[in-house]
PDB file of C-alpha atoms in Angstrom:
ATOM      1  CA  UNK A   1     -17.059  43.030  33.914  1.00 70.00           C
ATOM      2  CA  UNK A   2     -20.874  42.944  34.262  1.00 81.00           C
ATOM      3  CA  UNK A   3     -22.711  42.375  31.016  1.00 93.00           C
ATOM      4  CA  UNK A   4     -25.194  45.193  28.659  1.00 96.00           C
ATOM      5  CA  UNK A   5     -28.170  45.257  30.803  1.00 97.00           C
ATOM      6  CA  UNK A   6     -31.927  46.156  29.778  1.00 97.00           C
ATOM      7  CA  UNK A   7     -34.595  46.905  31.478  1.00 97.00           C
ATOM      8  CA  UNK A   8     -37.589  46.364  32.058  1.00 97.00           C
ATOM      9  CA  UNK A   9     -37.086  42.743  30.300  1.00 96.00           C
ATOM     10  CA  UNK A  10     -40.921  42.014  29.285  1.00 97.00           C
ATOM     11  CA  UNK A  11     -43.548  44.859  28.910  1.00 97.00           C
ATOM     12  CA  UNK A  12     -46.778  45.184  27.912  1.00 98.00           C
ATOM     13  CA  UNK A  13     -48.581  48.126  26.730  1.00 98.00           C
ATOM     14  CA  UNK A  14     -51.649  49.120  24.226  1.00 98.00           C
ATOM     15  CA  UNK A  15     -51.875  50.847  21.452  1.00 98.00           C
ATOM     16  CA  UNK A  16     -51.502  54.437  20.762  1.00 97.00           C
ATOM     17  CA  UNK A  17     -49.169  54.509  24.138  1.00 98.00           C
ATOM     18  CA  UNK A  18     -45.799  55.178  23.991  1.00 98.00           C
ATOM     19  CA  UNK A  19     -43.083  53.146  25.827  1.00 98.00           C
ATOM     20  CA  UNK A  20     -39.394  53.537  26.707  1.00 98.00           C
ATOM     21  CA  UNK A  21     -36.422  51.138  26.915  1.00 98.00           C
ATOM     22  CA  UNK A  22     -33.161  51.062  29.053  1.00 98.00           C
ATOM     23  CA  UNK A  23     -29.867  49.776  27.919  1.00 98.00           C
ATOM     24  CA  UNK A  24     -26.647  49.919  30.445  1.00 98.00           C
ATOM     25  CA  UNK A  25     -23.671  48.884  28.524  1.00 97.00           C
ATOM     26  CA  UNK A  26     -20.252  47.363  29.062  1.00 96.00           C
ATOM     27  CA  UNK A  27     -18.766  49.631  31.392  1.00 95.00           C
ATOM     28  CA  UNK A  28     -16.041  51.934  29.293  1.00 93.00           C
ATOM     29  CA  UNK A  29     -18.264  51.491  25.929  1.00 94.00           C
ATOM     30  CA  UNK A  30     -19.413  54.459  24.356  1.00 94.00           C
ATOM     31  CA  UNK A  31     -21.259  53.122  21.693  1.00 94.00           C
ATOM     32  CA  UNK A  32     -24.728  51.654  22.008  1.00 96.00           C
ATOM     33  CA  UNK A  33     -26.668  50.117  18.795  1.00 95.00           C
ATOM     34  CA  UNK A  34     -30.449  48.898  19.000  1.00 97.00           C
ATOM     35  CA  UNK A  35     -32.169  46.326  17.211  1.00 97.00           C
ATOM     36  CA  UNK A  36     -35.587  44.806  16.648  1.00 98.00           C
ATOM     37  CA  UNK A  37     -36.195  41.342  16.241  1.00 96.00           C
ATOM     38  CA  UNK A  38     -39.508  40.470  14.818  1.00 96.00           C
ATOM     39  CA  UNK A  39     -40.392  36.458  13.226  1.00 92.00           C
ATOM     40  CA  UNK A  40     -41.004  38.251   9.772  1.00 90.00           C
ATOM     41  CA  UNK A  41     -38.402  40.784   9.517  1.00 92.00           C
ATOM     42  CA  UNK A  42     -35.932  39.207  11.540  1.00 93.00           C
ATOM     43  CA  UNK A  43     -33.114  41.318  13.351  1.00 95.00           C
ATOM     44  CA  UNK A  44     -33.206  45.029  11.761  1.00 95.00           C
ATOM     45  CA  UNK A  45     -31.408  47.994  13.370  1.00 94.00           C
ATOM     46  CA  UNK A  46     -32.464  50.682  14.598  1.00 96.00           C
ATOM     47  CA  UNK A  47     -29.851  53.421  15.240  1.00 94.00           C
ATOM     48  CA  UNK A  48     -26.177  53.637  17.034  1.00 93.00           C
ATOM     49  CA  UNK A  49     -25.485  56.744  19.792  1.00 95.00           C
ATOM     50  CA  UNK A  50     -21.963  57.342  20.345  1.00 93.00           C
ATOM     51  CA  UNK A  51     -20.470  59.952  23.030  1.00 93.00           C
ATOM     52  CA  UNK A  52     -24.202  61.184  23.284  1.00 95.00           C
ATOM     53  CA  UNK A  53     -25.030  61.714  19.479  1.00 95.00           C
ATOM     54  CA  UNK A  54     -26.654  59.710  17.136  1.00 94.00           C
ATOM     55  CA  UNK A  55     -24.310  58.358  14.547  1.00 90.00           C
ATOM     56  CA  UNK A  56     -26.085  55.868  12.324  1.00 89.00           C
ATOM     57  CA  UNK A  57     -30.135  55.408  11.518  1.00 91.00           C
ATOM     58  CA  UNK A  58     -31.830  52.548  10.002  1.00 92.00           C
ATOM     59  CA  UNK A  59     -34.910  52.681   8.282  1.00 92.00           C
ATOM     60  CA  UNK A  60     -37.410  52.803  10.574  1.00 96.00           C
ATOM     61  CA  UNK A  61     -40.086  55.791  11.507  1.00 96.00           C
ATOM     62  CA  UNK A  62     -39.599  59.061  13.556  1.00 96.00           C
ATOM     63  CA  UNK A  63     -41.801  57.225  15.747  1.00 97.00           C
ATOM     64  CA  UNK A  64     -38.576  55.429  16.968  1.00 98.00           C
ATOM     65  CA  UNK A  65     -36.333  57.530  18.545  1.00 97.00           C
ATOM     66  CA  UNK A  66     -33.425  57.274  21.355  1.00 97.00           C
ATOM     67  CA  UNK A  67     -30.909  59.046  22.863  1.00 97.00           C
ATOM     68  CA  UNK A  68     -27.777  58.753  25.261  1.00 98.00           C
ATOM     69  CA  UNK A  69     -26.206  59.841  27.950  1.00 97.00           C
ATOM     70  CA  UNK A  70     -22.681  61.075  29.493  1.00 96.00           C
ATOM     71  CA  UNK A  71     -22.604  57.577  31.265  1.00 94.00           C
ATOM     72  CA  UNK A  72     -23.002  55.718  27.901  1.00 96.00           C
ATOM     73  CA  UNK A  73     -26.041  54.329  29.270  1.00 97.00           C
ATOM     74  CA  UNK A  74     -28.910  54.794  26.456  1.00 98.00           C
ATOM     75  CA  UNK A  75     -32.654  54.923  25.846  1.00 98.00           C
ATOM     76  CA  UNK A  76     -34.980  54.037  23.582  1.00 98.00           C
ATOM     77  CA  UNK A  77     -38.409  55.854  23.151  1.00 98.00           C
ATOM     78  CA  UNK A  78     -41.437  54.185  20.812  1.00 98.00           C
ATOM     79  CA  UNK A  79     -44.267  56.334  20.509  1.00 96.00           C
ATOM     80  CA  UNK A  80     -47.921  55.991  19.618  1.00 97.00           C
ATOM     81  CA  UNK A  81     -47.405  52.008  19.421  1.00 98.00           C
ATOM     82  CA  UNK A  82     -48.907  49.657  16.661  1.00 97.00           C
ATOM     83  CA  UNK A  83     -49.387  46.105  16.934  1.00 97.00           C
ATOM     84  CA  UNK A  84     -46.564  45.692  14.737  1.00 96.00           C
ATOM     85  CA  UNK A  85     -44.186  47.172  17.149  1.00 98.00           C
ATOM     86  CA  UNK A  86     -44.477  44.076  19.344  1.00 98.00           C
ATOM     87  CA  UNK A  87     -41.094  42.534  19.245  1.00 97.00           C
ATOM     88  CA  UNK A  88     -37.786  41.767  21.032  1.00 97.00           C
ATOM     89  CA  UNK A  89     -35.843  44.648  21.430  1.00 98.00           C
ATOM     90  CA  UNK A  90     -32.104  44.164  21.519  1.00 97.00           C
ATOM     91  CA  UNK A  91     -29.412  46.593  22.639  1.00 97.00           C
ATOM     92  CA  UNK A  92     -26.025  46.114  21.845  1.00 95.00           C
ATOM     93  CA  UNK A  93     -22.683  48.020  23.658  1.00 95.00           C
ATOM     94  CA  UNK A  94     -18.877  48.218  21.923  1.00 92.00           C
ATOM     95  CA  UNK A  95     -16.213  50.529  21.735  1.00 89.00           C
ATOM     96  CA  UNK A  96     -17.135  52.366  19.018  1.00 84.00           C
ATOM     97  CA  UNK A  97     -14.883  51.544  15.936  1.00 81.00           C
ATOM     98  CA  UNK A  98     -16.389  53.631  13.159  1.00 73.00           C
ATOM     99  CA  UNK A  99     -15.867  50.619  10.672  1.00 74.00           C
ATOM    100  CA  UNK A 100     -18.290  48.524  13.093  1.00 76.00           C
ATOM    101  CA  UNK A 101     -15.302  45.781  12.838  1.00 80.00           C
ATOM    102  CA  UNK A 102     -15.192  45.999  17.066  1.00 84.00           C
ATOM    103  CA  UNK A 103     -17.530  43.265  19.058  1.00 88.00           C
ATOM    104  CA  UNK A 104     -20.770  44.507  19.785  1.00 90.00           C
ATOM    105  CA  UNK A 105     -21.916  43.234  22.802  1.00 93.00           C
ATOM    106  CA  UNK A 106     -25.800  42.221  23.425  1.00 95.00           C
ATOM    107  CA  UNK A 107     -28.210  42.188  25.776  1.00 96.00           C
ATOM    108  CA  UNK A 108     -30.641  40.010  26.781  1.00 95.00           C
ATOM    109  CA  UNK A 109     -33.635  41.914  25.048  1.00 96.00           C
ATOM    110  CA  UNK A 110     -36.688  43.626  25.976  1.00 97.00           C
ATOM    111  CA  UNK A 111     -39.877  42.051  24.443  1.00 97.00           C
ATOM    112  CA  UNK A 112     -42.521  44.458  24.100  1.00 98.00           C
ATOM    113  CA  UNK A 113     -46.085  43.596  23.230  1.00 98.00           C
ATOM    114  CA  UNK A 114     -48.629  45.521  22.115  1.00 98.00           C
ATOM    115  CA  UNK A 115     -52.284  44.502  22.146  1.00 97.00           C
TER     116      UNK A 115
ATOM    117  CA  UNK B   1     -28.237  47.130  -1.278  1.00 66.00           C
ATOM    118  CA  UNK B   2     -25.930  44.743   0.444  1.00 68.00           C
ATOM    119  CA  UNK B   3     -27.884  41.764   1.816  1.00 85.00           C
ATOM    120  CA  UNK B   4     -27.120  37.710   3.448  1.00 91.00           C
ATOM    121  CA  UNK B   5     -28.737  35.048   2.322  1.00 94.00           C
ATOM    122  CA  UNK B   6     -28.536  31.848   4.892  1.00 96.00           C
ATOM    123  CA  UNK B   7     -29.904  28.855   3.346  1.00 93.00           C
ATOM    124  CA  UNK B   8     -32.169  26.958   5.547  1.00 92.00           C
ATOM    125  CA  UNK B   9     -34.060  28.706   7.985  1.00 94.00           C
ATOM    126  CA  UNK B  10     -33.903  25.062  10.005  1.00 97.00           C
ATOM    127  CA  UNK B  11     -31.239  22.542  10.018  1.00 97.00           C
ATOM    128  CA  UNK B  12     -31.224  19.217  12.054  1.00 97.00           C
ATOM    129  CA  UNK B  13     -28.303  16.991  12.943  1.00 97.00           C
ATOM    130  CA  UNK B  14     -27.298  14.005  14.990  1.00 97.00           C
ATOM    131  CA  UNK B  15     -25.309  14.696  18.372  1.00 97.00           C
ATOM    132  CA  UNK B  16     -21.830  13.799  17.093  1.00 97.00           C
ATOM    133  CA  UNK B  17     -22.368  14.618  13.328  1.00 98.00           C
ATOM    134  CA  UNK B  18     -20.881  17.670  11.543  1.00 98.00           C
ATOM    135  CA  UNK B  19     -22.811  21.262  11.519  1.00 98.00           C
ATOM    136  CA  UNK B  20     -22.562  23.434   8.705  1.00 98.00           C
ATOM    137  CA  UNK B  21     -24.679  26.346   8.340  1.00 98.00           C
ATOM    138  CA  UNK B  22     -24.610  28.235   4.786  1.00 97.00           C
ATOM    139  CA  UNK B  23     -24.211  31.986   4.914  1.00 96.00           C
ATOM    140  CA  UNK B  24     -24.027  33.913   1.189  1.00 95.00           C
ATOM    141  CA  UNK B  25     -23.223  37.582   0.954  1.00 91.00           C
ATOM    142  CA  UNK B  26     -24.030  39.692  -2.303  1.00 86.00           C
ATOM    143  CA  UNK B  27     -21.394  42.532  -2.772  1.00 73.00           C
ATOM    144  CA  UNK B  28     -18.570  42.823  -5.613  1.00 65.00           C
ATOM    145  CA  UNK B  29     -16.707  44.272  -2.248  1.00 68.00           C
ATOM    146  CA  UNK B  30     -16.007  41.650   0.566  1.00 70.00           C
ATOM    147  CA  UNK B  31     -17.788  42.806   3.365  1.00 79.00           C
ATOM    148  CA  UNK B  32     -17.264  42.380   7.293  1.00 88.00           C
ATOM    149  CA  UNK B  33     -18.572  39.094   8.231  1.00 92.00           C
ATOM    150  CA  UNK B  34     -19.973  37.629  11.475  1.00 94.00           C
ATOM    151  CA  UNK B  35     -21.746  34.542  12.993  1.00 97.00           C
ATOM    152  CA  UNK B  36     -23.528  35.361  16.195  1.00 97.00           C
ATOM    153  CA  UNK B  37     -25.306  32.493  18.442  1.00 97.00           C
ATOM    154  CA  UNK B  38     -29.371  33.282  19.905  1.00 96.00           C
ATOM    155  CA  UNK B  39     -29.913  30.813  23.069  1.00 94.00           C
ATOM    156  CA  UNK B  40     -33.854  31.094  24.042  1.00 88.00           C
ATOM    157  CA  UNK B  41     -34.311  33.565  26.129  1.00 83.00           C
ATOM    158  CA  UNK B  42     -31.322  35.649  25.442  1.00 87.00           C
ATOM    159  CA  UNK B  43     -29.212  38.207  23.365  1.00 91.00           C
ATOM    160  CA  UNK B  44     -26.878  37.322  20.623  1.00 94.00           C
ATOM    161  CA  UNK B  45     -23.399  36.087  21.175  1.00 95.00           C
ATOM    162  CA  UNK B  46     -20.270  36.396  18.763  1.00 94.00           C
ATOM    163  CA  UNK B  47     -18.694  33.274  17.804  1.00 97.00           C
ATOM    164  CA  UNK B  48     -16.644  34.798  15.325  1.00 96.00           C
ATOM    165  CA  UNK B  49     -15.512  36.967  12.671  1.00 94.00           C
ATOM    166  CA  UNK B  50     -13.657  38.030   9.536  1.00 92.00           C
ATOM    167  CA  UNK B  51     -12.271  41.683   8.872  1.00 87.00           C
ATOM    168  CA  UNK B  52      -8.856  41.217   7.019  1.00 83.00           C
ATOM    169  CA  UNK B  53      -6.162  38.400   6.546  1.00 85.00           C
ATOM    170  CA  UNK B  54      -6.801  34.685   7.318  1.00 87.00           C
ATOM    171  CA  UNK B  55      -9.936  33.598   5.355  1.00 90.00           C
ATOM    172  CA  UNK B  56     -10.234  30.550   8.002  1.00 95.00           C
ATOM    173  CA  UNK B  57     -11.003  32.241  11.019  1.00 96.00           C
ATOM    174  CA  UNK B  58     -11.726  29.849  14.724  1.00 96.00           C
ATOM    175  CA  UNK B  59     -14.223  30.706  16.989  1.00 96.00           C
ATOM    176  CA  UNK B  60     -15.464  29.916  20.387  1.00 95.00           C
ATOM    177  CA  UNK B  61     -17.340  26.521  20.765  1.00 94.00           C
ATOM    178  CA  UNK B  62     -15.493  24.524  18.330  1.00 96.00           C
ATOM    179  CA  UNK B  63     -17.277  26.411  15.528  1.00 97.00           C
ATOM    180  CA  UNK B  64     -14.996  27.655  12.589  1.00 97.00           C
ATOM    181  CA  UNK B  65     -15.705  29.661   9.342  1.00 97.00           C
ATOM    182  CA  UNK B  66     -14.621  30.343   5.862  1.00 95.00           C
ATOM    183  CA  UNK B  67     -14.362  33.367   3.910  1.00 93.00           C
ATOM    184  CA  UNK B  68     -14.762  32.301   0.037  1.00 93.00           C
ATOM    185  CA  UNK B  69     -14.563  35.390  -1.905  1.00 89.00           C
ATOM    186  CA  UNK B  70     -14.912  33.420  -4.828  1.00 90.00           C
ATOM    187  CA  UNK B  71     -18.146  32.204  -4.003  1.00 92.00           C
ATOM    188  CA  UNK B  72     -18.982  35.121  -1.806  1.00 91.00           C
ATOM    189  CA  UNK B  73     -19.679  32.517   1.326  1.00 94.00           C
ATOM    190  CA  UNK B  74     -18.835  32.089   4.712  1.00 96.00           C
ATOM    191  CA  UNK B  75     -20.553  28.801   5.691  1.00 97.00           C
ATOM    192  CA  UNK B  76     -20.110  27.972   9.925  1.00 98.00           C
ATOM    193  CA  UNK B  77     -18.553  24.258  10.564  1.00 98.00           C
ATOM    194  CA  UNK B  78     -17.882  22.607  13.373  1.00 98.00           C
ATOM    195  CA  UNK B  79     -16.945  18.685  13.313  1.00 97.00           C
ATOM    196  CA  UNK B  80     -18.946  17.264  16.017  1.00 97.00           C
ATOM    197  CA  UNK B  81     -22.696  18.886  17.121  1.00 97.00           C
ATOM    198  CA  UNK B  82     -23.160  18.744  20.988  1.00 97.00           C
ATOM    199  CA  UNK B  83     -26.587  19.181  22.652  1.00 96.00           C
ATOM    200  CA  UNK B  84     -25.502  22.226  23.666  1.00 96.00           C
ATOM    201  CA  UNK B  85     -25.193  23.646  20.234  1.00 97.00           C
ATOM    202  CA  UNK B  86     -29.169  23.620  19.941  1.00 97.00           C
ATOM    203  CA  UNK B  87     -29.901  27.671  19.107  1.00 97.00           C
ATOM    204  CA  UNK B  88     -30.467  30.130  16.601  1.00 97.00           C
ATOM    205  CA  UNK B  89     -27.485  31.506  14.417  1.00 98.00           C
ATOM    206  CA  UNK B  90     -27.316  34.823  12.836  1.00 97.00           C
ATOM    207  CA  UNK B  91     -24.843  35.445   9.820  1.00 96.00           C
ATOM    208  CA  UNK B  92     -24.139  38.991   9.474  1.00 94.00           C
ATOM    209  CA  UNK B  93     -22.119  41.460   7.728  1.00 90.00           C
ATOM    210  CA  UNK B  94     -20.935  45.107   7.805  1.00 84.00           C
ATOM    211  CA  UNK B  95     -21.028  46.985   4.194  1.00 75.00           C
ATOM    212  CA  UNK B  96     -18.124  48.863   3.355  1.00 70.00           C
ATOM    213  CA  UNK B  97     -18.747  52.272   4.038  1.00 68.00           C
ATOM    214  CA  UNK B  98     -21.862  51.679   6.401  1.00 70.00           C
ATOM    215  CA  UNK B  99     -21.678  51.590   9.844  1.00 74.00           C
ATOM    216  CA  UNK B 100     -24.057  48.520  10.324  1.00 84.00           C
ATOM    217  CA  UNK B 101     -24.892  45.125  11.056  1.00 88.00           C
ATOM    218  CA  UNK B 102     -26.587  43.866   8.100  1.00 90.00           C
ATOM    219  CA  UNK B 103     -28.288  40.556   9.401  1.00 94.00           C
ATOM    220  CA  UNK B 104     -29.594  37.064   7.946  1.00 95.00           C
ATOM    221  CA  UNK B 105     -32.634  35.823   8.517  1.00 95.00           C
ATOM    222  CA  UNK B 106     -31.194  32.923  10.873  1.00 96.00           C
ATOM    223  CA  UNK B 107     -30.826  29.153  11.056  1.00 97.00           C
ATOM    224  CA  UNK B 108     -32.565  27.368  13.730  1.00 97.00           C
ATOM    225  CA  UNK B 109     -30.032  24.393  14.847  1.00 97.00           C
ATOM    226  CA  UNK B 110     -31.414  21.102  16.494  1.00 97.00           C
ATOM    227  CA  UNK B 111     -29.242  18.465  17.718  1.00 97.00           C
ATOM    228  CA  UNK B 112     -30.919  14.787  17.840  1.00 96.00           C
ATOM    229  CA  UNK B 113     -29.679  12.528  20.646  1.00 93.00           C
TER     230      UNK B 113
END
């Protein structure tokens, strides 16, 4: 089976733009999860989308936002970017276990910088 | 809020010698609990996990861990570091009742020759 794929793997945009991520998952998941990786924070998540609908948040703002579709395959939407925003951008694909006891699955990131 | 603690954000050891990398979680309720591997350059990798039953649970690699609920740990071993075990590595845990992974702030692993 091919791996979670995300593209494009290294972007970089300004600020006040807005940018948008792709995540492919496992094939047969239906859950995706996103995550930001930053030196400071360290990995923080973002939000889950299962069967299409957003199932869990984290705390970030409604700058952030994603969504999926009926092939599982997600995206994730950042706009009016800060400087802060720069950071790895990881996607990870399971089955969907509600308990989040199931493997998730990553991918090899997407770092975005923002000058 | 429920929250790991991994002490040492950098550990060193000689090719050979034993790893062990500290993970701490803070609940009264024992949590879901994960170690995940970061090679440069790429996404994180499971090496293993605890839900239910055996508290000594293997994992790919050589790596092992144990679930303490005594001393709400789960500290990563494995008896003999190989070059190849040079990464970053996440503890992590799922709160009961959240749908989550909670992360650590990671321990950077270098293997001397």
């Amino acid at each position: 089976k091919a791996g979670v794929t995300q593209t494009p793997r290294y972007l970089i945009k300004t600020r006040g733009q807005q940018v948008t991520l792709s995540c492919s998952p496992i094939s047969g998941h239906r859950s995706v999860s996103w995550y930001q990786q930053t030196p400071g924070q360290g990995l923080q998540f973002l939000f889950e989308y299962f069967s299409e609908t957003q199932r869990n948040k984290g705390n970030f703002p409604g700058r952030f936002s994603g969504r999926q579709f009926s092939n599982s395959r997600s995206e994730m939407n950042v706009s009016t970017l800060e400087l802060g925003d720069s950071a790895l951008y990881l996607c990870a694909s399971s089955n969907g276990l509600r308990d989040y006891t199931d493997t998730q699955y990553f991918g090899p990131g997407t770092r975005l910088t923002v000058l | 809020a429920q929250s790991v603690t991994q002490l040492g954000s950098h550990v060193s050891v000689s090719e050979g010698a034993l790893v062990l990398l500290r993970c701490n979680y803070s609940s009264s309720v024992p949590p879901y609990l994960f170690w995940y591997v970061q090679y440069p350059n790429q996404g994180l990798q499971l090496l293993l996990k605890y839900t239910t039953g055996a508290t000594l649970v293997k994992g790919i690699n050589g790596f092992e861990a144990e679930f303490k609920k005594s001393e709400t740990s789960f500290h990563l071993t494995k008896p003999s570091a190989h070059m190849s075990d040079a990464a970053e590595y996440f503890c992590a845990v799922v709160p009961q009742g959240a749908q989550k992974l909670v992360f650590g702030q990671g321990t950077r692993l270098t293997i001397n020759p």
